[in-house]
């Protein structure tokens, strides 16, 4: 039985050939037009289209010290400086240039008085200091940053370690430092600046540093983490991912560190949601103000005459619980820097309890949460306080 299709007509053979040729002509013309559009004219940039499904390469450059984006790849290996900065009430306060330090370690130096090891890279500050003496534990925290150790003398064991350890060393020197003659600084009047530090590293050939930094979020992922944590706190509708101890953590707005029985050196932090940073104050509630010194004031400047007071407000605050005792001279401190201990990391408005670990002097400290996952820190200034086991952390 034949299949009959009603209303069908046979195409003449010649008509079918013309139809096919017409289709080819239309397609060919369209291709020519498209090539004309995509071909760059003289003086025009070449157009590049990514492959479907291809991952766009992130060509941003981040600092190993702070995790912040850098404009120039050469800045990643720029010289670093670890500067011993006092915190006593005998003329050390307010410090100058401390706002430009990427990482700051804080610990007791003697008699309950705290001191800072402030790590700088690519500083521009016109005044940095004051500069005081070195302790061995500060040196051991400094080592992974491959920095020039900037100090004015120090404890015997620290000075011996610097001499015998091949460190880049800048101790009290009036070519690269100067004494300020204004203010009630007493013996806390030794300063330097970004230009003098650069001159020292150039003169000595210390032109690069290989910084071993902390694990860091990229700025974009840090902001995502902050938003996710905030949403989790408000909604509490999903469980956190396995190993994520922070996703449902409550917002922590007030933090207190007690180093010991000398209230003057205890500190408080207040979380500022607007800036996503922690306003730092002393134990008595007075803000920890420092002099911010723009590069325009370069010269042998005094901070009192050339700089502006501003409150220290780091992005990340960390407390490391450490074993601490009197040194053999019964005056200086002896702090254990190697091994492991309890740690508290405060960032993005949340508190993460975990551990710190440092295996050798050359190794960087690793911070992990209670599930054993390494904690990525928010980019920006990081303030690390070594709290003795007889001190306390409250939040």
CSV table of C-alpha atoms in Angstrom, one decimal:
chain,number,residue,atom,x,y,z
A,1,UNK,CA,0.0,0.0,0.0
A,2,UNK,CA,1.4,3.4,-1.0
A,3,UNK,CA,1.7,6.2,1.6
A,4,UNK,CA,-0.1,9.2,0.3
A,5,UNK,CA,0.7,12.7,1.6
A,6,UNK,CA,-2.1,15.2,0.7
A,7,UNK,CA,-1.2,18.6,-0.8
A,8,UNK,CA,2.4,17.5,-1.3
A,9,UNK,CA,4.3,18.8,-4.4
A,10,UNK,CA,7.4,17.6,-6.0
A,11,UNK,CA,10.2,20.2,-6.2
A,12,UNK,CA,11.8,20.6,-9.6
A,13,UNK,CA,15.4,19.5,-9.6
A,14,UNK,CA,16.8,22.9,-10.6
A,15,UNK,CA,14.8,24.7,-7.9
A,16,UNK,CA,16.3,22.5,-5.2
A,17,UNK,CA,19.8,23.2,-6.3
A,18,UNK,CA,19.1,27.0,-6.3
A,19,UNK,CA,17.7,26.7,-2.8
A,20,UNK,CA,20.8,25.0,-1.5
A,21,UNK,CA,23.1,27.6,-3.1
A,22,UNK,CA,21.0,30.4,-1.6
A,23,UNK,CA,21.4,28.9,1.9
A,24,UNK,CA,25.2,28.7,1.5
A,25,UNK,CA,25.3,32.3,0.3
A,26,UNK,CA,23.4,33.6,3.3
A,27,UNK,CA,25.6,31.6,5.8
A,28,UNK,CA,28.8,32.7,4.0
A,29,UNK,CA,27.7,36.3,4.1
A,30,UNK,CA,27.0,36.2,7.8
A,31,UNK,CA,30.4,34.7,8.5
A,32,UNK,CA,32.1,37.4,6.5
A,33,UNK,CA,30.2,40.1,8.4
A,34,UNK,CA,31.1,38.5,11.8
A,35,UNK,CA,34.8,38.3,10.8
A,36,UNK,CA,34.7,41.9,9.9
A,37,UNK,CA,33.2,42.8,13.2
A,38,UNK,CA,35.7,40.8,15.3
A,39,UNK,CA,38.8,41.7,13.3
A,40,UNK,CA,40.4,44.8,15.1
A,41,UNK,CA,40.9,47.8,13.0
A,42,UNK,CA,44.4,49.5,13.0
A,43,UNK,CA,44.9,51.1,16.4
A,44,UNK,CA,42.1,49.1,18.1
A,45,UNK,CA,42.7,46.6,20.9
A,46,UNK,CA,42.4,42.9,20.0
A,47,UNK,CA,39.2,41.3,21.3
A,48,UNK,CA,39.6,38.2,23.4
A,49,UNK,CA,36.7,36.0,24.4
A,50,UNK,CA,37.2,33.3,27.1
A,51,UNK,CA,36.3,29.7,26.3
A,52,UNK,CA,33.0,28.6,27.6
A,53,UNK,CA,33.5,27.2,31.1
A,54,UNK,CA,37.1,28.5,31.4
A,55,UNK,CA,38.1,29.8,34.8
A,56,UNK,CA,39.3,33.5,34.7
A,57,UNK,CA,42.8,33.8,36.1
A,58,UNK,CA,43.0,36.0,39.3
A,59,UNK,CA,46.1,38.1,38.5
A,60,UNK,CA,45.8,40.1,41.8
A,61,UNK,CA,48.9,40.3,44.0
A,62,UNK,CA,48.6,40.0,47.8
A,63,UNK,CA,51.0,40.9,50.6
A,64,UNK,CA,52.5,37.9,52.5
A,65,UNK,CA,52.6,40.1,55.6
A,66,UNK,CA,49.1,41.6,55.6
A,67,UNK,CA,47.1,39.7,52.9
A,68,UNK,CA,46.2,43.1,51.4
A,69,UNK,CA,46.3,43.7,47.6
A,70,UNK,CA,49.5,45.2,46.3
A,71,UNK,CA,49.9,47.4,43.2
A,72,UNK,CA,53.3,46.0,42.3
A,73,UNK,CA,54.6,42.4,42.4
A,74,UNK,CA,58.0,43.7,43.5
A,75,UNK,CA,56.5,44.9,46.8
A,76,UNK,CA,55.9,41.3,47.9
A,77,UNK,CA,59.6,40.8,48.5
A,78,UNK,CA,60.4,44.3,49.7
A,79,UNK,CA,62.6,44.5,52.9
A,80,UNK,CA,60.8,44.0,56.2
A,81,UNK,CA,61.7,45.6,59.5
A,82,UNK,CA,60.9,44.2,63.0
A,83,UNK,CA,61.1,47.2,65.4
A,84,UNK,CA,61.2,46.9,69.2
A,85,UNK,CA,58.7,49.5,70.4
A,86,UNK,CA,58.1,50.3,74.1
A,87,UNK,CA,54.7,50.7,75.8
A,88,UNK,CA,55.6,52.0,79.2
A,89,UNK,CA,54.2,55.1,80.9
A,90,UNK,CA,57.7,56.6,81.1
A,91,UNK,CA,57.5,58.5,77.9
A,92,UNK,CA,56.9,55.7,75.4
A,93,UNK,CA,53.3,56.6,74.8
A,94,UNK,CA,51.9,57.6,72.3
A,95,UNK,CA,54.1,55.6,69.9
A,96,UNK,CA,54.6,56.9,66.3
A,97,UNK,CA,54.0,55.1,63.0
A,98,UNK,CA,52.6,52.0,64.7
A,99,UNK,CA,49.5,52.2,62.5
A,100,UNK,CA,51.7,51.1,59.5
A,101,UNK,CA,52.9,47.9,61.0
A,102,UNK,CA,51.3,44.8,59.4
A,103,UNK,CA,51.8,42.5,62.3
A,104,UNK,CA,52.4,43.5,66.0
A,105,UNK,CA,53.4,41.1,68.8
A,106,UNK,CA,52.8,42.2,72.3
A,107,UNK,CA,54.3,40.7,75.4
A,108,UNK,CA,55.7,41.6,78.8
A,109,UNK,CA,59.3,42.8,78.7
A,110,UNK,CA,59.9,43.3,82.4
A,111,UNK,CA,58.1,44.2,85.6
A,112,UNK,CA,54.7,43.7,84.0
A,113,UNK,CA,55.4,46.3,81.4
A,114,UNK,CA,54.5,45.3,77.8
A,115,UNK,CA,56.5,45.9,74.7
A,116,UNK,CA,55.8,45.5,71.0
A,117,UNK,CA,57.7,43.8,68.1
A,118,UNK,CA,56.2,45.6,65.2
A,119,UNK,CA,56.7,44.3,61.7
A,120,UNK,CA,56.7,46.7,58.8
A,121,UNK,CA,57.0,46.3,55.0
A,122,UNK,CA,56.9,49.1,52.5
A,123,UNK,CA,56.4,51.8,55.3
A,124,UNK,CA,56.1,55.4,54.4
A,125,UNK,CA,55.9,56.9,57.9
A,126,UNK,CA,57.9,60.0,58.6
A,127,UNK,CA,58.4,58.9,62.3
A,128,UNK,CA,58.6,55.4,63.6
A,129,UNK,CA,59.3,54.5,67.2
A,130,UNK,CA,60.4,54.9,69.9
A,131,UNK,CA,62.9,52.1,69.7
A,132,UNK,CA,64.0,50.1,72.7
A,133,UNK,CA,65.9,46.9,73.6
A,134,UNK,CA,65.4,43.3,72.3
A,135,UNK,CA,64.3,40.2,74.1
A,136,UNK,CA,64.9,36.6,72.9
A,137,UNK,CA,61.2,35.7,72.5
A,138,UNK,CA,60.5,38.8,70.3
A,139,UNK,CA,63.4,37.7,68.1
A,140,UNK,CA,62.0,34.2,67.8
A,141,UNK,CA,58.6,35.6,66.7
A,142,UNK,CA,60.4,38.0,64.3
A,143,UNK,CA,62.5,35.3,62.5
A,144,UNK,CA,59.9,34.0,60.0
A,145,UNK,CA,59.4,37.5,58.6
A,146,UNK,CA,63.1,37.6,57.4
A,147,UNK,CA,63.3,41.1,58.7
A,148,UNK,CA,66.0,43.6,59.8
A,149,UNK,CA,65.9,43.5,63.6
A,150,UNK,CA,65.7,47.2,64.7
A,151,UNK,CA,66.5,47.7,68.4
A,152,UNK,CA,68.6,49.6,70.9
A,153,UNK,CA,70.6,46.9,72.7
A,154,UNK,CA,68.9,44.1,74.5
A,155,UNK,CA,69.1,41.2,76.9
A,156,UNK,CA,72.3,39.2,76.7
A,157,UNK,CA,70.8,36.1,75.3
A,158,UNK,CA,68.9,38.0,72.6
A,159,UNK,CA,72.0,39.9,71.5
A,160,UNK,CA,74.0,36.7,71.4
A,161,UNK,CA,71.3,35.1,69.2
A,162,UNK,CA,71.4,38.0,66.8
A,163,UNK,CA,75.2,37.9,66.5
A,164,UNK,CA,75.4,34.2,66.0
A,165,UNK,CA,72.2,33.7,64.0
A,166,UNK,CA,73.1,35.6,60.8
A,167,UNK,CA,70.3,38.1,61.4
A,168,UNK,CA,70.0,41.5,59.6
A,169,UNK,CA,70.8,43.7,62.5
A,170,UNK,CA,70.3,47.5,63.1
A,171,UNK,CA,70.9,48.4,66.7
A,172,UNK,CA,71.2,52.0,68.0
A,173,UNK,CA,72.8,54.0,65.2
A,174,UNK,CA,72.6,57.7,64.6
A,175,UNK,CA,73.0,57.4,60.8
A,176,UNK,CA,69.8,55.5,60.6
A,177,UNK,CA,68.1,56.7,63.8
A,178,UNK,CA,67.9,60.0,65.7
A,179,UNK,CA,66.9,61.4,69.1
A,180,UNK,CA,63.8,63.6,69.3
A,181,UNK,CA,64.3,66.6,71.5
A,182,UNK,CA,60.7,67.5,72.1
A,183,UNK,CA,58.0,66.0,74.4
A,184,UNK,CA,58.5,64.4,77.8
A,185,UNK,CA,60.0,61.2,76.3
A,186,UNK,CA,62.9,60.7,78.8
A,187,UNK,CA,64.9,57.8,77.5
A,188,UNK,CA,62.1,56.8,75.0
A,189,UNK,CA,63.2,59.3,72.4
A,190,UNK,CA,65.0,57.2,69.8
A,191,UNK,CA,63.2,57.2,66.4
A,192,UNK,CA,63.7,56.3,62.8
A,193,UNK,CA,61.6,56.8,59.6
A,194,UNK,CA,60.9,55.0,56.3
A,195,UNK,CA,63.7,56.8,54.5
A,196,UNK,CA,66.4,55.9,57.0
A,197,UNK,CA,65.3,52.3,57.1
A,198,UNK,CA,65.4,52.1,53.3
A,199,UNK,CA,68.9,53.7,53.3
A,200,UNK,CA,70.1,51.0,55.8
A,201,UNK,CA,68.9,48.1,53.7
A,202,UNK,CA,70.3,49.6,50.5
A,203,UNK,CA,73.7,50.3,52.2
A,204,UNK,CA,73.9,46.8,53.6
A,205,UNK,CA,72.4,45.0,50.5
A,206,UNK,CA,69.4,43.7,52.4
A,207,UNK,CA,67.2,44.6,49.5
A,208,UNK,CA,64.6,41.7,49.7
A,209,UNK,CA,62.8,39.7,52.4
A,210,UNK,CA,61.2,36.3,52.1
A,211,UNK,CA,58.2,36.7,54.4
A,212,UNK,CA,56.5,33.6,55.8
A,213,UNK,CA,53.1,35.0,56.6
A,214,UNK,CA,49.9,33.6,58.1
A,215,UNK,CA,47.1,31.9,56.2
A,216,UNK,CA,44.9,34.7,54.9
A,217,UNK,CA,41.6,35.2,53.2
A,218,UNK,CA,41.6,37.2,50.1
A,219,UNK,CA,39.8,40.5,50.7
A,220,UNK,CA,36.8,39.3,48.7
A,221,UNK,CA,36.6,36.0,50.6
A,222,UNK,CA,37.1,37.8,53.9
A,223,UNK,CA,34.0,40.0,53.2
A,224,UNK,CA,32.0,36.9,52.2
A,225,UNK,CA,33.0,35.2,55.5
A,226,UNK,CA,31.9,38.3,57.4
A,227,UNK,CA,28.5,38.4,55.7
A,228,UNK,CA,28.0,34.7,56.0
A,229,UNK,CA,28.8,34.8,59.8
A,230,UNK,CA,26.4,37.8,60.3
A,231,UNK,CA,23.6,36.1,58.4
A,232,UNK,CA,24.1,32.9,60.3
A,233,UNK,CA,23.9,34.8,63.6
A,234,UNK,CA,20.7,36.5,62.6
A,235,UNK,CA,18.9,33.6,60.9
A,236,UNK,CA,20.4,30.4,62.3
A,237,UNK,CA,18.6,28.4,59.6
A,238,UNK,CA,21.4,26.1,58.4
A,239,UNK,CA,24.1,24.1,60.0
A,240,UNK,CA,27.7,25.1,59.5
A,241,UNK,CA,29.9,23.2,57.1
A,242,UNK,CA,31.8,20.3,58.7
A,243,UNK,CA,34.9,21.7,60.5
A,244,UNK,CA,33.6,25.3,60.3
A,245,UNK,CA,33.5,26.4,63.9
A,246,UNK,CA,32.8,30.1,63.2
A,247,UNK,CA,29.7,30.0,61.0
A,248,UNK,CA,27.2,30.2,63.8
A,249,UNK,CA,29.4,32.0,66.3
A,250,UNK,CA,27.8,35.0,68.1
A,251,UNK,CA,29.0,38.5,67.4
A,252,UNK,CA,31.6,39.5,70.0
A,253,UNK,CA,31.8,43.2,70.6
A,254,UNK,CA,33.9,43.6,73.7
A,255,UNK,CA,37.2,41.8,74.5
A,256,UNK,CA,39.6,42.1,77.5
A,257,UNK,CA,43.2,40.8,77.9
A,258,UNK,CA,44.8,40.7,81.3
A,259,UNK,CA,48.6,40.3,81.2
A,260,UNK,CA,48.9,40.2,85.0
A,261,UNK,CA,48.6,42.3,88.1
A,262,UNK,CA,49.6,45.6,86.6
A,263,UNK,CA,46.3,47.1,85.3
A,264,UNK,CA,48.1,49.8,83.3
A,265,UNK,CA,49.1,47.3,80.6
A,266,UNK,CA,45.9,45.3,80.3
A,267,UNK,CA,44.0,46.0,77.1
A,268,UNK,CA,40.4,46.2,75.8
A,269,UNK,CA,39.0,46.0,72.3
A,270,UNK,CA,35.6,47.1,71.0
A,271,UNK,CA,34.4,45.8,67.7
A,272,UNK,CA,33.4,48.5,65.2
A,273,UNK,CA,30.9,47.1,62.7
A,274,UNK,CA,31.2,50.0,60.4
A,275,UNK,CA,35.0,49.6,59.8
A,276,UNK,CA,35.1,45.8,60.6
A,277,UNK,CA,38.0,46.6,63.0
A,278,UNK,CA,38.8,46.5,66.7
A,279,UNK,CA,39.3,49.8,68.6
A,280,UNK,CA,42.1,49.2,71.0
A,281,UNK,CA,42.1,50.8,74.5
A,282,UNK,CA,44.2,50.4,77.7
A,283,UNK,CA,42.7,48.7,80.7
A,284,UNK,CA,41.6,52.0,82.2
A,285,UNK,CA,39.4,52.7,79.2
A,286,UNK,CA,41.7,55.3,77.6
A,287,UNK,CA,42.1,54.8,73.8
A,288,UNK,CA,45.5,53.5,72.7
A,289,UNK,CA,46.3,56.5,70.6
A,290,UNK,CA,49.4,56.7,68.4
A,291,UNK,CA,50.9,59.3,66.1
A,292,UNK,CA,50.2,58.7,62.5
A,293,UNK,CA,53.0,60.4,60.6
A,294,UNK,CA,52.6,61.1,56.9
A,295,UNK,CA,55.6,61.0,54.5
A,296,UNK,CA,55.4,64.8,54.0
A,297,UNK,CA,56.9,65.2,57.5
A,298,UNK,CA,60.1,63.3,56.7
A,299,UNK,CA,63.3,64.5,58.4
A,300,UNK,CA,64.4,64.2,62.0
A,301,UNK,CA,60.9,65.0,63.0
A,302,UNK,CA,59.3,64.8,66.5
A,303,UNK,CA,56.0,63.0,66.5
A,304,UNK,CA,54.5,65.7,68.7
A,305,UNK,CA,55.1,68.4,66.0
A,306,UNK,CA,54.6,66.5,62.8
A,307,UNK,CA,51.9,63.8,63.3
A,308,UNK,CA,48.2,63.3,64.0
A,309,UNK,CA,46.8,61.2,66.9
A,310,UNK,CA,44.7,58.3,65.9
A,311,UNK,CA,43.4,55.2,67.7
A,312,UNK,CA,44.9,51.8,67.0
A,313,UNK,CA,42.2,49.7,65.3
A,314,UNK,CA,43.6,46.4,64.0
A,315,UNK,CA,41.5,44.1,61.7
A,316,UNK,CA,42.5,40.9,63.6
A,317,UNK,CA,43.2,40.5,67.3
A,318,UNK,CA,44.8,37.3,68.6
A,319,UNK,CA,45.6,36.1,72.1
A,320,UNK,CA,48.2,33.3,72.5
A,321,UNK,CA,48.3,31.7,75.9
A,322,UNK,CA,52.0,31.1,76.8
A,323,UNK,CA,54.1,29.7,79.5
A,324,UNK,CA,56.0,32.6,81.1
A,325,UNK,CA,58.3,33.0,84.1
A,326,UNK,CA,61.1,35.2,85.4
A,327,UNK,CA,64.4,34.9,83.6
A,328,UNK,CA,67.6,33.9,85.5
A,329,UNK,CA,68.3,37.6,86.3
A,330,UNK,CA,64.9,37.6,88.2
A,331,UNK,CA,63.9,40.8,86.2
A,332,UNK,CA,63.4,40.1,82.5
A,333,UNK,CA,60.8,37.6,81.3
A,334,UNK,CA,61.3,34.1,79.8
A,335,UNK,CA,58.5,33.1,77.4
A,336,UNK,CA,58.2,29.8,75.7
A,337,UNK,CA,57.7,30.4,72.0
A,338,UNK,CA,57.9,26.9,70.6
A,339,UNK,CA,55.3,24.1,71.0
A,340,UNK,CA,51.6,24.6,71.2
A,341,UNK,CA,49.0,26.3,73.3
A,342,UNK,CA,45.5,27.8,73.4
A,343,UNK,CA,44.7,30.7,71.1
A,344,UNK,CA,41.8,33.0,70.6
A,345,UNK,CA,41.3,34.6,67.2
A,346,UNK,CA,38.9,37.6,66.9
A,347,UNK,CA,38.0,38.8,63.4
A,348,UNK,CA,34.9,39.8,61.5
A,349,UNK,CA,33.1,40.3,64.8
A,350,UNK,CA,33.4,36.7,65.9
A,351,UNK,CA,35.6,34.7,68.4
A,352,UNK,CA,37.3,31.5,67.4
A,353,UNK,CA,38.9,29.4,70.1
A,354,UNK,CA,41.7,27.1,69.0
A,355,UNK,CA,45.4,26.5,69.2
A,356,UNK,CA,48.7,28.1,68.2
A,357,UNK,CA,51.7,26.0,67.1
A,358,UNK,CA,55.3,26.9,66.3
A,359,UNK,CA,57.6,24.0,65.7
A,360,UNK,CA,61.0,25.8,65.1
A,361,UNK,CA,62.3,29.3,65.4
A,362,UNK,CA,62.3,29.6,61.6
A,363,UNK,CA,58.6,28.4,61.3
A,364,UNK,CA,55.7,30.7,61.3
A,365,UNK,CA,53.0,30.3,63.9
A,366,UNK,CA,50.0,28.3,62.7
A,367,UNK,CA,46.5,29.0,64.2
A,368,UNK,CA,43.9,26.2,64.1
A,369,UNK,CA,40.3,26.0,65.3
A,370,UNK,CA,39.1,23.4,67.7
A,371,UNK,CA,38.4,21.0,64.8
A,372,UNK,CA,42.0,21.2,63.7
A,373,UNK,CA,41.5,23.4,60.6
A,374,UNK,CA,43.9,26.2,60.0
A,375,UNK,CA,42.3,29.6,60.5
A,376,UNK,CA,42.6,32.0,57.6
A,377,UNK,CA,43.0,35.5,58.9
A,378,UNK,CA,41.2,38.6,57.5
A,379,UNK,CA,43.6,40.9,55.6
A,380,UNK,CA,44.9,43.9,57.4
A,381,UNK,CA,46.8,44.7,60.6
A,382,UNK,CA,47.1,41.8,63.0
A,383,UNK,CA,47.7,42.4,66.7
A,384,UNK,CA,49.0,39.3,68.6
A,385,UNK,CA,49.2,39.4,72.4
A,386,UNK,CA,51.1,36.7,74.4
A,387,UNK,CA,49.1,36.3,77.5
A,388,UNK,CA,50.7,34.4,80.4
A,389,UNK,CA,48.9,31.3,81.8
A,390,UNK,CA,48.2,33.4,84.9
A,391,UNK,CA,46.5,36.1,82.8
A,392,UNK,CA,43.1,36.0,81.2
A,393,UNK,CA,41.1,36.5,78.1
A,394,UNK,CA,37.5,37.6,78.5
A,395,UNK,CA,34.8,38.2,75.8
